[in-house]
PDB file of C-alpha atoms in Angstrom:
ATOM      1  CA  MET A 142     -38.161   6.766   6.796  1.00 36.00           C
ATOM      2  CA  SER A 143     -34.365   7.111   6.893  1.00 38.00           C
ATOM      3  CA  LYS A 144     -32.822   8.960   3.835  1.00 41.00           C
ATOM      4  CA  ARG A 145     -30.818   6.295   1.662  1.00 44.00           C
ATOM      5  CA  ILE A 146     -27.567   7.284   1.438  1.00 49.00           C
ATOM      6  CA  GLY A 147     -25.837   7.585  -1.953  1.00 61.00           C
ATOM      7  CA  ARG A 148     -23.053   5.424  -3.314  1.00 77.00           C
ATOM      8  CA  ASN A 149     -19.519   7.515  -2.740  1.00 85.00           C
ATOM      9  CA  SER A 150     -18.873   8.674  -6.258  1.00 87.00           C
ATOM     10  CA  SER A 151     -15.163   9.025  -5.479  1.00 91.00           C
ATOM     11  CA  LEU A 152     -15.004   5.271  -5.398  1.00 92.00           C
ATOM     12  CA  GLU A 153     -17.244   5.126  -8.422  1.00 91.00           C
ATOM     13  CA  LEU A 154     -15.054   7.217 -10.390  1.00 93.00           C
ATOM     14  CA  LEU A 155     -11.855   4.844  -9.310  1.00 94.00           C
ATOM     15  CA  ARG A 156     -13.750   1.905 -10.500  1.00 92.00           C
ATOM     16  CA  ILE A 157     -14.371   3.549 -14.186  1.00 92.00           C
ATOM     17  CA  ILE A 158     -10.428   4.469 -13.826  1.00 94.00           C
ATOM     18  CA  SER A 159      -9.838   0.844 -13.111  1.00 93.00           C
ATOM     19  CA  MET A 160     -11.839  -0.235 -16.265  1.00 90.00           C
ATOM     20  CA  LEU A 161      -9.997   2.355 -18.224  1.00 91.00           C
ATOM     21  CA  PHE A 162      -6.852   0.662 -17.130  1.00 93.00           C
ATOM     22  CA  ILE A 163      -7.891  -2.787 -18.424  1.00 89.00           C
ATOM     23  CA  VAL A 164      -8.875  -1.498 -21.713  1.00 87.00           C
ATOM     24  CA  MET A 165      -5.731   0.503 -21.943  1.00 88.00           C
ATOM     25  CA  ASN A 166      -3.706  -2.657 -21.186  1.00 86.00           C
ATOM     26  CA  HIS A 167      -5.423  -4.725 -23.837  1.00 80.00           C
ATOM     27  CA  TYR A 168      -4.451  -2.074 -26.251  1.00 78.00           C
ATOM     28  CA  SER A 169      -0.730  -2.685 -25.344  1.00 76.00           C
ATOM     29  CA  GLY A 170      -0.994  -6.404 -24.582  1.00 60.00           C
ATOM     30  CA  GLU A 171      -3.394  -7.657 -26.964  1.00 59.00           C
ATOM     31  CA  GLU A 172      -2.655  -5.938 -30.458  1.00 56.00           C
ATOM     32  CA  PRO A 173      -0.399  -7.579 -32.633  1.00 54.00           C
ATOM     33  CA  TRP A 174       2.555  -5.504 -32.550  1.00 58.00           C
ATOM     34  CA  ASN A 175       5.496  -6.312 -34.446  1.00 60.00           C
ATOM     35  CA  MET A 176       8.317  -6.201 -32.024  1.00 63.00           C
ATOM     36  CA  LYS A 177      10.985  -7.918 -33.961  1.00 65.00           C
ATOM     37  CA  GLY A 178      13.818  -5.617 -34.700  1.00 66.00           C
ATOM     38  CA  ALA A 179      12.066  -2.772 -32.608  1.00 68.00           C
ATOM     39  CA  SER A 180      13.858   0.085 -31.286  1.00 71.00           C
ATOM     40  CA  LEU A 181      13.596   0.943 -27.473  1.00 72.00           C
ATOM     41  CA  VAL A 182      11.483   3.634 -28.318  1.00 75.00           C
ATOM     42  CA  ASP A 183       9.172   1.468 -29.895  1.00 74.00           C
ATOM     43  CA  VAL A 184       9.143  -1.098 -27.242  1.00 74.00           C
ATOM     44  CA  ILE A 185       8.189   1.683 -24.834  1.00 77.00           C
ATOM     45  CA  SER A 186       5.390   2.896 -27.115  1.00 77.00           C
ATOM     46  CA  TYR A 187       4.130  -0.778 -27.452  1.00 79.00           C
ATOM     47  CA  GLN A 188       4.325  -1.347 -23.895  1.00 81.00           C
ATOM     48  CA  PHE A 189       3.544   1.905 -22.151  1.00 85.00           C
ATOM     49  CA  TYR A 190       0.007   0.952 -20.992  1.00 87.00           C
ATOM     50  CA  LYS A 191       0.805  -2.915 -20.073  1.00 86.00           C
ATOM     51  CA  PRO A 192       1.405  -2.471 -16.708  1.00 89.00           C
ATOM     52  CA  LEU A 193      -1.940  -0.908 -16.013  1.00 92.00           C
ATOM     53  CA  GLY A 194      -4.023  -4.129 -16.604  1.00 91.00           C
ATOM     54  CA  GLN A 195      -3.361  -5.766 -13.286  1.00 92.00           C
ATOM     55  CA  VAL A 196      -3.330  -2.897 -11.528  1.00 96.00           C
ATOM     56  CA  GLY A 197      -6.940  -2.183 -12.580  1.00 94.00           C
ATOM     57  CA  VAL A 198      -7.933  -5.819 -11.985  1.00 94.00           C
ATOM     58  CA  ASP A 199      -6.639  -5.455  -8.112  1.00 96.00           C
ATOM     59  CA  ILE A 200      -8.256  -1.828  -7.860  1.00 96.00           C
ATOM     60  CA  PHE A 201     -11.785  -3.424  -8.845  1.00 93.00           C
ATOM     61  CA  VAL A 202     -11.202  -6.134  -6.271  1.00 95.00           C
ATOM     62  CA  LEU A 203     -10.043  -3.759  -3.633  1.00 96.00           C
ATOM     63  CA  ILE A 204     -13.396  -1.993  -3.973  1.00 94.00           C
ATOM     64  CA  THR A 205     -15.139  -4.996  -3.750  1.00 93.00           C
ATOM     65  CA  GLY A 206     -13.273  -6.061  -0.439  1.00 95.00           C
ATOM     66  CA  TYR A 207     -13.511  -2.707   0.992  1.00 95.00           C
ATOM     67  CA  PHE A 208     -17.441  -2.638   0.728  1.00 92.00           C
ATOM     68  CA  LEU A 209     -18.093  -6.483   1.038  1.00 91.00           C
ATOM     69  CA  ALA A 210     -15.843  -8.053   3.498  1.00 91.00           C
ATOM     70  CA  SER A 211     -17.487  -6.425   6.460  1.00 87.00           C
ATOM     71  CA  LYS A 212     -21.104  -7.824   5.596  1.00 86.00           C
ATOM     72  CA  VAL A 213     -20.852 -10.766   7.791  1.00 76.00           C
ATOM     73  CA  ASP A 214     -24.631 -11.239   7.606  1.00 68.00           C
ATOM     74  CA  SER A 215     -24.454 -11.736   3.756  1.00 66.00           C
ATOM     75  CA  SER A 216     -26.425 -15.031   3.103  1.00 75.00           C
ATOM     76  CA  TYR A 217     -25.310 -17.628   0.828  1.00 83.00           C
ATOM     77  CA  ALA A 218     -28.618 -17.074  -1.097  1.00 85.00           C
ATOM     78  CA  THR A 219     -27.349 -13.514  -1.902  1.00 86.00           C
ATOM     79  CA  SER A 220     -23.970 -14.639  -2.817  1.00 88.00           C
ATOM     80  CA  ILE A 221     -25.831 -17.296  -5.349  1.00 90.00           C
ATOM     81  CA  LYS A 222     -27.670 -14.388  -6.745  1.00 89.00           C
ATOM     82  CA  ARG A 223     -24.638 -12.048  -7.223  1.00 88.00           C
ATOM     83  CA  ALA A 224     -22.752 -15.163  -9.145  1.00 90.00           C
ATOM     84  CA  SER A 225     -25.689 -15.891 -10.926  1.00 91.00           C
ATOM     85  CA  LYS A 226     -25.984 -12.252 -12.328  1.00 89.00           C
ATOM     86  CA  ILE A 227     -22.207 -12.166 -13.133  1.00 89.00           C
ATOM     87  CA  TRP A 228     -22.405 -15.674 -14.988  1.00 91.00           C
ATOM     88  CA  LEU A 229     -25.407 -14.432 -16.975  1.00 91.00           C
ATOM     89  CA  GLU A 230     -23.522 -11.274 -18.140  1.00 88.00           C
ATOM     90  CA  VAL A 231     -20.566 -13.355 -19.000  1.00 90.00           C
ATOM     91  CA  TRP A 232     -22.355 -15.840 -20.714  1.00 91.00           C
ATOM     92  CA  PHE A 233     -24.291 -13.352 -23.008  1.00 91.00           C
ATOM     93  CA  TYR A 234     -21.083 -11.586 -23.835  1.00 88.00           C
ATOM     94  CA  SER A 235     -19.215 -14.972 -24.445  1.00 89.00           C
ATOM     95  CA  VAL A 236     -22.258 -16.271 -26.939  1.00 92.00           C
ATOM     96  CA  VAL A 237     -22.085 -13.035 -28.919  1.00 90.00           C
ATOM     97  CA  VAL A 238     -18.236 -12.902 -29.353  1.00 86.00           C
ATOM     98  CA  PHE A 239     -18.613 -16.695 -30.588  1.00 87.00           C
ATOM     99  CA  LEU A 240     -21.259 -16.264 -32.909  1.00 89.00           C
ATOM    100  CA  ILE A 241     -19.501 -13.309 -34.413  1.00 88.00           C
ATOM    101  CA  GLY A 242     -16.389 -15.285 -34.757  1.00 82.00           C
ATOM    102  CA  SER A 243     -18.135 -18.152 -36.128  1.00 83.00           C
ATOM    103  CA  PHE A 244     -19.990 -16.402 -38.732  1.00 83.00           C
ATOM    104  CA  TYR A 245     -18.252 -13.223 -39.406  1.00 80.00           C
ATOM    105  CA  TYR A 246     -14.852 -14.263 -39.421  1.00 76.00           C
ATOM    106  CA  ALA A 247     -15.514 -17.966 -40.427  1.00 74.00           C
ATOM    107  CA  ASN A 248     -13.987 -19.212 -37.190  1.00 76.00           C
ATOM    108  CA  PHE A 249     -16.273 -21.976 -36.057  1.00 80.00           C
ATOM    109  CA  SER A 250     -14.900 -25.372 -34.177  1.00 84.00           C
ATOM    110  CA  ILE A 251     -16.716 -27.497 -31.412  1.00 87.00           C
ATOM    111  CA  VAL A 252     -14.084 -26.634 -28.968  1.00 86.00           C
ATOM    112  CA  ASN A 253     -14.711 -22.989 -29.529  1.00 84.00           C
ATOM    113  CA  MET A 254     -18.465 -23.578 -29.282  1.00 89.00           C
ATOM    114  CA  VAL A 255     -18.344 -25.584 -25.715  1.00 89.00           C
ATOM    115  CA  LYS A 256     -15.950 -22.968 -24.294  1.00 88.00           C
ATOM    116  CA  GLY A 257     -18.228 -20.055 -25.761  1.00 88.00           C
ATOM    117  CA  PHE A 258     -21.373 -21.535 -24.383  1.00 91.00           C
ATOM    118  CA  LEU A 259     -19.703 -22.490 -21.184  1.00 91.00           C
ATOM    119  CA  PRO A 260     -17.225 -19.640 -20.469  1.00 89.00           C
ATOM    120  CA  VAL A 261     -16.964 -19.942 -16.631  1.00 89.00           C
ATOM    121  CA  LEU A 262     -16.592 -23.685 -16.481  1.00 89.00           C
ATOM    122  CA  PHE A 263     -13.720 -23.903 -19.081  1.00 88.00           C
ATOM    123  CA  ASN A 264     -12.154 -20.547 -17.672  1.00 84.00           C
ATOM    124  CA  ASN A 265     -12.711 -18.734 -21.086  1.00 84.00           C
ATOM    125  CA  TYR A 266     -12.310 -15.645 -19.104  1.00 86.00           C
ATOM    126  CA  TRP A 267     -10.215 -15.958 -16.079  1.00 88.00           C
ATOM    127  CA  PHE A 268     -11.534 -12.985 -14.336  1.00 89.00           C
ATOM    128  CA  PRO A 269     -15.244 -13.428 -13.745  1.00 90.00           C
ATOM    129  CA  THR A 270     -14.324 -17.362 -13.284  1.00 91.00           C
ATOM    130  CA  ALA A 271     -12.053 -16.216 -10.382  1.00 92.00           C
ATOM    131  CA  TYR A 272     -14.397 -13.747  -9.099  1.00 93.00           C
ATOM    132  CA  ILE A 273     -17.501 -15.881  -9.154  1.00 93.00           C
ATOM    133  CA  ILE A 274     -15.646 -18.363  -7.162  1.00 94.00           C
ATOM    134  CA  LEU A 275     -14.944 -15.307  -4.617  1.00 94.00           C
ATOM    135  CA  VAL A 276     -18.182 -14.072  -4.613  1.00 93.00           C
ATOM    136  CA  LEU A 277     -19.401 -17.635  -3.781  1.00 93.00           C
ATOM    137  CA  LEU A 278     -16.957 -17.870  -0.785  1.00 94.00           C
ATOM    138  CA  VAL A 279     -17.872 -14.846   0.633  1.00 93.00           C
ATOM    139  CA  PRO A 280     -20.119 -15.412   3.165  1.00 92.00           C
ATOM    140  CA  PHE A 281     -17.586 -18.041   4.661  1.00 93.00           C
ATOM    141  CA  ILE A 282     -14.805 -15.702   4.390  1.00 95.00           C
ATOM    142  CA  ASN A 283     -16.179 -12.983   5.901  1.00 94.00           C
ATOM    143  CA  LYS A 284     -17.455 -14.845   9.076  1.00 93.00           C
ATOM    144  CA  ILE A 285     -13.785 -15.996   9.280  1.00 94.00           C
ATOM    145  CA  LEU A 286     -12.363 -12.155   8.954  1.00 95.00           C
ATOM    146  CA  GLU A 287     -14.765 -11.155  11.889  1.00 94.00           C
ATOM    147  CA  LYS A 288     -13.612 -13.503  14.319  1.00 94.00           C
ATOM    148  CA  ILE A 289      -9.968 -13.350  13.980  1.00 96.00           C
ATOM    149  CA  SER A 290      -7.865 -10.830  15.675  1.00 96.00           C
ATOM    150  CA  LYS A 291      -5.922  -7.866  13.884  1.00 96.00           C
ATOM    151  CA  ARG A 292      -2.708 -10.025  14.409  1.00 97.00           C
ATOM    152  CA  ASP A 293      -4.187 -13.259  12.890  1.00 97.00           C
ATOM    153  CA  TYR A 294      -5.332 -10.951   9.986  1.00 97.00           C
ATOM    154  CA  LEU A 295      -1.925  -9.524   9.433  1.00 97.00           C
ATOM    155  CA  ILE A 296      -0.420 -13.045   9.247  1.00 97.00           C
ATOM    156  CA  LEU A 297      -3.145 -13.977   6.664  1.00 97.00           C
ATOM    157  CA  LEU A 298      -2.372 -11.068   4.564  1.00 97.00           C
ATOM    158  CA  ILE A 299       1.291 -11.947   4.552  1.00 97.00           C
ATOM    159  CA  ILE A 300       0.790 -15.472   3.804  1.00 97.00           C
ATOM    160  CA  THR A 301      -1.801 -14.858   0.850  1.00 96.00           C
ATOM    161  CA  ILE A 302       0.172 -11.918  -0.651  1.00 96.00           C
ATOM    162  CA  PHE A 303       3.234 -13.799  -0.643  1.00 96.00           C
ATOM    163  CA  CYS A 304       1.564 -16.953  -2.297  1.00 94.00           C
ATOM    164  CA  GLY A 305      -0.558 -14.827  -4.529  1.00 93.00           C
ATOM    165  CA  GLU A 306       1.499 -12.038  -5.473  1.00 93.00           C
ATOM    166  CA  ILE A 307       5.207 -13.028  -4.978  1.00 93.00           C
ATOM    167  CA  MET A 308       5.457 -16.743  -5.754  1.00 93.00           C
ATOM    168  CA  PRO A 309       3.734 -16.899  -9.231  1.00 90.00           C
ATOM    169  CA  ILE A 310       6.390 -14.440 -10.450  1.00 88.00           C
ATOM    170  CA  ILE A 311       9.004 -17.092  -9.728  1.00 87.00           C
ATOM    171  CA  GLY A 312       7.136 -19.933 -11.574  1.00 86.00           C
ATOM    172  CA  ASN A 313       5.484 -21.236  -8.676  1.00 89.00           C
ATOM    173  CA  THR A 314       2.028 -21.388  -9.466  1.00 86.00           C
ATOM    174  CA  ILE A 315       0.602 -23.952  -6.595  1.00 87.00           C
ATOM    175  CA  PHE A 316      -1.584 -21.449  -4.832  1.00 89.00           C
ATOM    176  CA  SER A 317      -2.321 -19.248  -7.843  1.00 82.00           C
ATOM    177  CA  LEU A 318      -1.421 -18.307 -11.368  1.00 76.00           C
ATOM    178  CA  ASP A 319      -0.160 -14.689 -11.929  1.00 75.00           C
ATOM    179  CA  LYS A 320      -3.754 -14.287 -13.031  1.00 79.00           C
ATOM    180  CA  GLY A 321      -6.098 -16.262 -10.758  1.00 87.00           C
ATOM    181  CA  PHE A 322      -8.089 -16.836  -7.877  1.00 91.00           C
ATOM    182  CA  GLY A 323      -5.458 -16.834  -5.075  1.00 92.00           C
ATOM    183  CA  ASP A 324      -4.210 -13.448  -6.535  1.00 92.00           C
ATOM    184  CA  ILE A 325      -7.641 -11.808  -6.153  1.00 94.00           C
ATOM    185  CA  LEU A 326      -8.188 -13.483  -2.583  1.00 96.00           C
ATOM    186  CA  ALA A 327      -5.268 -11.547  -1.559  1.00 96.00           C
ATOM    187  CA  VAL A 328      -6.479  -8.416  -2.810  1.00 97.00           C
ATOM    188  CA  TYR A 329      -9.970  -9.042  -1.427  1.00 97.00           C
ATOM    189  CA  LEU A 330      -8.526  -9.349   1.858  1.00 97.00           C
ATOM    190  CA  VAL A 331      -6.564  -6.279   1.707  1.00 98.00           C
ATOM    191  CA  GLY A 332      -9.630  -4.181   0.652  1.00 97.00           C
ATOM    192  CA  GLY A 333     -11.301  -5.898   3.944  1.00 96.00           C
ATOM    193  CA  TYR A 334      -8.306  -5.046   6.048  1.00 97.00           C
ATOM    194  CA  ILE A 335      -8.187  -1.290   5.280  1.00 97.00           C
ATOM    195  CA  ARG A 336     -12.087  -1.046   6.076  1.00 95.00           C
ATOM    196  CA  LYS A 337     -11.565  -2.565   9.144  1.00 95.00           C
ATOM    197  CA  TYR A 338      -8.659  -1.058  10.745  1.00 95.00           C
ATOM    198  CA  GLY A 339      -7.569   1.466   8.251  1.00 93.00           C
ATOM    199  CA  VAL A 340      -4.120   2.359   6.719  1.00 93.00           C
ATOM    200  CA  ALA A 341      -2.638   5.723   7.505  1.00 91.00           C
ATOM    201  CA  ILE A 342       0.114   6.717   5.036  1.00 94.00           C
ATOM    202  CA  ARG A 343       0.786  10.481   3.541  1.00 95.00           C
ATOM    203  CA  LYS A 344      -0.651  10.946   0.118  1.00 94.00           C
ATOM    204  CA  LEU A 345       2.758  12.495  -0.940  1.00 96.00           C
ATOM    205  CA  ASN A 346       4.370   8.862  -0.208  1.00 97.00           C
ATOM    206  CA  LEU A 347       1.394   7.185  -2.051  1.00 97.00           C
ATOM    207  CA  VAL A 348       1.919   9.285  -5.004  1.00 97.00           C
ATOM    208  CA  LEU A 349       5.498   8.289  -5.146  1.00 98.00           C
ATOM    209  CA  VAL A 350       4.808   4.537  -4.756  1.00 97.00           C
ATOM    210  CA  VAL A 351       2.478   4.657  -7.502  1.00 97.00           C
ATOM    211  CA  ILE A 352       5.068   6.528  -9.627  1.00 97.00           C
ATOM    212  CA  VAL A 353       8.046   4.269  -8.744  1.00 97.00           C
ATOM    213  CA  SER A 354       5.731   0.980  -8.959  1.00 97.00           C
ATOM    214  CA  TYR A 355       4.612   1.961 -12.618  1.00 96.00           C
ATOM    215  CA  LEU A 356       8.436   2.961 -13.586  1.00 95.00           C
ATOM    216  CA  LEU A 357       9.734  -0.445 -12.387  1.00 95.00           C
ATOM    217  CA  MET A 358       7.366  -2.361 -14.302  1.00 94.00           C
ATOM    218  CA  LEU A 359       8.029  -0.602 -17.221  1.00 91.00           C
ATOM    219  CA  ALA A 360      11.892  -0.990 -16.942  1.00 92.00           C
ATOM    220  CA  SER A 361      11.376  -4.445 -15.949  1.00 91.00           C
ATOM    221  CA  ILE A 362       9.882  -4.986 -19.577  1.00 87.00           C
ATOM    222  CA  LEU A 363      12.601  -3.055 -21.204  1.00 86.00           C
ATOM    223  CA  THR A 364      15.335  -5.228 -19.227  1.00 88.00           C
ATOM    224  CA  LEU A 365      13.572  -8.598 -20.181  1.00 86.00           C
ATOM    225  CA  TRP A 366      13.049  -7.591 -23.679  1.00 81.00           C
ATOM    226  CA  HIS A 367      16.906  -6.773 -23.832  1.00 78.00           C
ATOM    227  CA  VAL A 368      18.086 -10.076 -22.005  1.00 83.00           C
ATOM    228  CA  ILE A 369      15.446 -12.698 -23.700  1.00 78.00           C
ATOM    229  CA  GLY A 370      14.324 -10.889 -26.669  1.00 69.00           C
ATOM    230  CA  TYR A 371      10.703 -10.248 -28.119  1.00 63.00           C
ATOM    231  CA  GLU A 372       9.451 -13.932 -28.200  1.00 64.00           C
ATOM    232  CA  GLY A 373      10.029 -14.240 -24.344  1.00 65.00           C
ATOM    233  CA  ASN A 374       7.882 -13.211 -21.556  1.00 75.00           C
ATOM    234  CA  VAL A 375       8.851  -9.517 -21.210  1.00 78.00           C
ATOM    235  CA  THR A 376       5.836  -8.572 -19.040  1.00 81.00           C
ATOM    236  CA  ARG A 377       6.199 -11.209 -16.044  1.00 85.00           C
ATOM    237  CA  PHE A 378       6.805  -8.218 -13.765  1.00 89.00           C
ATOM    238  CA  THR A 379       3.365  -6.474 -14.636  1.00 90.00           C
ATOM    239  CA  TYR A 380       1.412  -9.152 -12.696  1.00 91.00           C
ATOM    240  CA  GLY A 381       2.257 -10.072  -8.896  1.00 92.00           C
ATOM    241  CA  ILE A 382       3.535  -7.909  -6.201  1.00 95.00           C
ATOM    242  CA  LEU A 383       4.356  -4.549  -8.396  1.00 95.00           C
ATOM    243  CA  PRO A 384       0.783  -3.794  -9.888  1.00 95.00           C
ATOM    244  CA  PHE A 385      -0.631  -4.728  -6.227  1.00 97.00           C
ATOM    245  CA  ILE A 386       1.287  -2.260  -4.521  1.00 97.00           C
ATOM    246  CA  MET A 387       0.697   0.295  -7.234  1.00 97.00           C
ATOM    247  CA  ALA A 388      -3.131  -0.374  -6.910  1.00 97.00           C
ATOM    248  CA  VAL A 389      -3.259  -0.376  -2.960  1.00 98.00           C
ATOM    249  CA  ALA A 390      -1.325   2.987  -3.095  1.00 97.00           C
ATOM    250  CA  ILE A 391      -4.051   4.641  -5.870  1.00 97.00           C
ATOM    251  CA  PHE A 392      -7.030   3.008  -3.540  1.00 97.00           C
ATOM    252  CA  LEU A 393      -5.429   4.543  -0.368  1.00 97.00           C
ATOM    253  CA  VAL A 394      -5.451   7.899  -2.170  1.00 96.00           C
ATOM    254  CA  PHE A 395      -9.016   7.750  -3.488  1.00 95.00           C
ATOM    255  CA  ILE A 396     -10.575   6.654  -0.277  1.00 94.00           C
ATOM    256  CA  GLU A 397      -9.322   9.836   1.546  1.00 91.00           C
ATOM    257  CA  LEU A 398     -10.705  12.163  -0.964  1.00 91.00           C
ATOM    258  CA  PRO A 399     -14.108  13.744   0.028  1.00 89.00           C
ATOM    259  CA  SER A 400     -17.140  11.685  -0.316  1.00 87.00           C
ATOM    260  CA  PHE A 401     -19.536  12.923  -2.699  1.00 87.00           C
ATOM    261  CA  THR A 402     -22.506  11.594  -4.997  1.00 87.00           C
ATOM    262  CA  ASN A 403     -22.693  12.315  -8.600  1.00 88.00           C
ATOM    263  CA  LYS A 404     -25.563  10.083 -10.627  1.00 87.00           C
ATOM    264  CA  THR A 405     -23.810  10.098 -13.871  1.00 87.00           C
ATOM    265  CA  ILE A 406     -20.601   8.936 -12.466  1.00 88.00           C
ATOM    266  CA  ASN A 407     -22.683   6.443 -10.546  1.00 86.00           C
ATOM    267  CA  TRP A 408     -24.347   5.333 -13.512  1.00 84.00           C
ATOM    268  CA  ILE A 409     -21.401   5.144 -15.892  1.00 85.00           C
ATOM    269  CA  ALA A 410     -19.350   3.057 -13.270  1.00 82.00           C
ATOM    270  CA  ASN A 411     -22.230   0.430 -13.228  1.00 78.00           C
ATOM    271  CA  CYS A 412     -22.646   0.393 -16.858  1.00 72.00           C
ATOM    272  CA  TYR A 413     -19.274   0.343 -17.548  1.00 61.00           C
ATOM    273  CA  GLY A 414     -18.211  -2.412 -15.189  1.00 57.00           C
ATOM    274  CA  SER A 415     -21.442  -4.518 -16.369  1.00 52.00           C
ATOM    275  CA  CYS A 416     -20.269  -4.129 -20.051  1.00 47.00           C
ATOM    276  CA  ASN A 417     -16.569  -4.758 -19.605  1.00 49.00           C
ATOM    277  CA  TYR A 418     -16.723  -8.163 -17.527  1.00 45.00           C
ATOM    278  CA  HIS A 419     -15.304  -9.621 -20.720  1.00 41.00           C
ATOM    279  CA  SER A 420     -12.892  -7.648 -21.087  1.00 42.00           C
ATOM    280  CA  PHE A 421     -10.875  -9.640 -17.814  1.00 42.00           C
ATOM    281  CA  TYR A 422      -9.042 -12.386 -19.694  1.00 39.00           C
TER     282      TYR A 422
END
């Protein structure tokens, strides 16, 4: 009997980091900060973690694509099983949140009840909804990726990255919203490409890309805050191409790290991932 190979804990550690990024983003993006009359220092402190949210989402999907896009033998029954598991987790958290909001905060309404009990159908949480769609389509996507040439794969990446990561920034959401299926489809395809063909970039250059991308996102928040004011969409550029580039650079750094197995890290990654699907909204 062959010995089972454990999961690569360096990528499981990256999965944990991606979840932390999302939680930190919610600290900046969802807390009711009073931006009116805020100083430059206040704005920086309020929004310092905001760029990390979409970076965390993209890292999570890159890991999925890296491991899943090469499975051409993945059956549709397996995809339904995966999607059902995610749906059940999301449904559980959604109902709990609805019940707490209804009874503890006295915030009951029929609309909230319908959305609470049917969170995926009514897109109550954007990421699980988009991710379930992706999982259901994976068997078909993977078969296409297996058959096309490297050149065709690159053309596919250019099209999906442009439509999913650049067009939404300028307000064209025909392919995807700034947070939607088209966005994670492009990221999934990149993860699959890296696994199939590899991407060789010096680690120092990758670190510089991470730093520059993050600083550009922070600079965009400050610039938009100065130009359109605190009531405008000052976080427009913390979605799309910049967090995508930062996430890919971080991912490329981690896949070059020595592989190791740590049961504690793997357990935390599995538990933390399952317990935080409701954070993607």
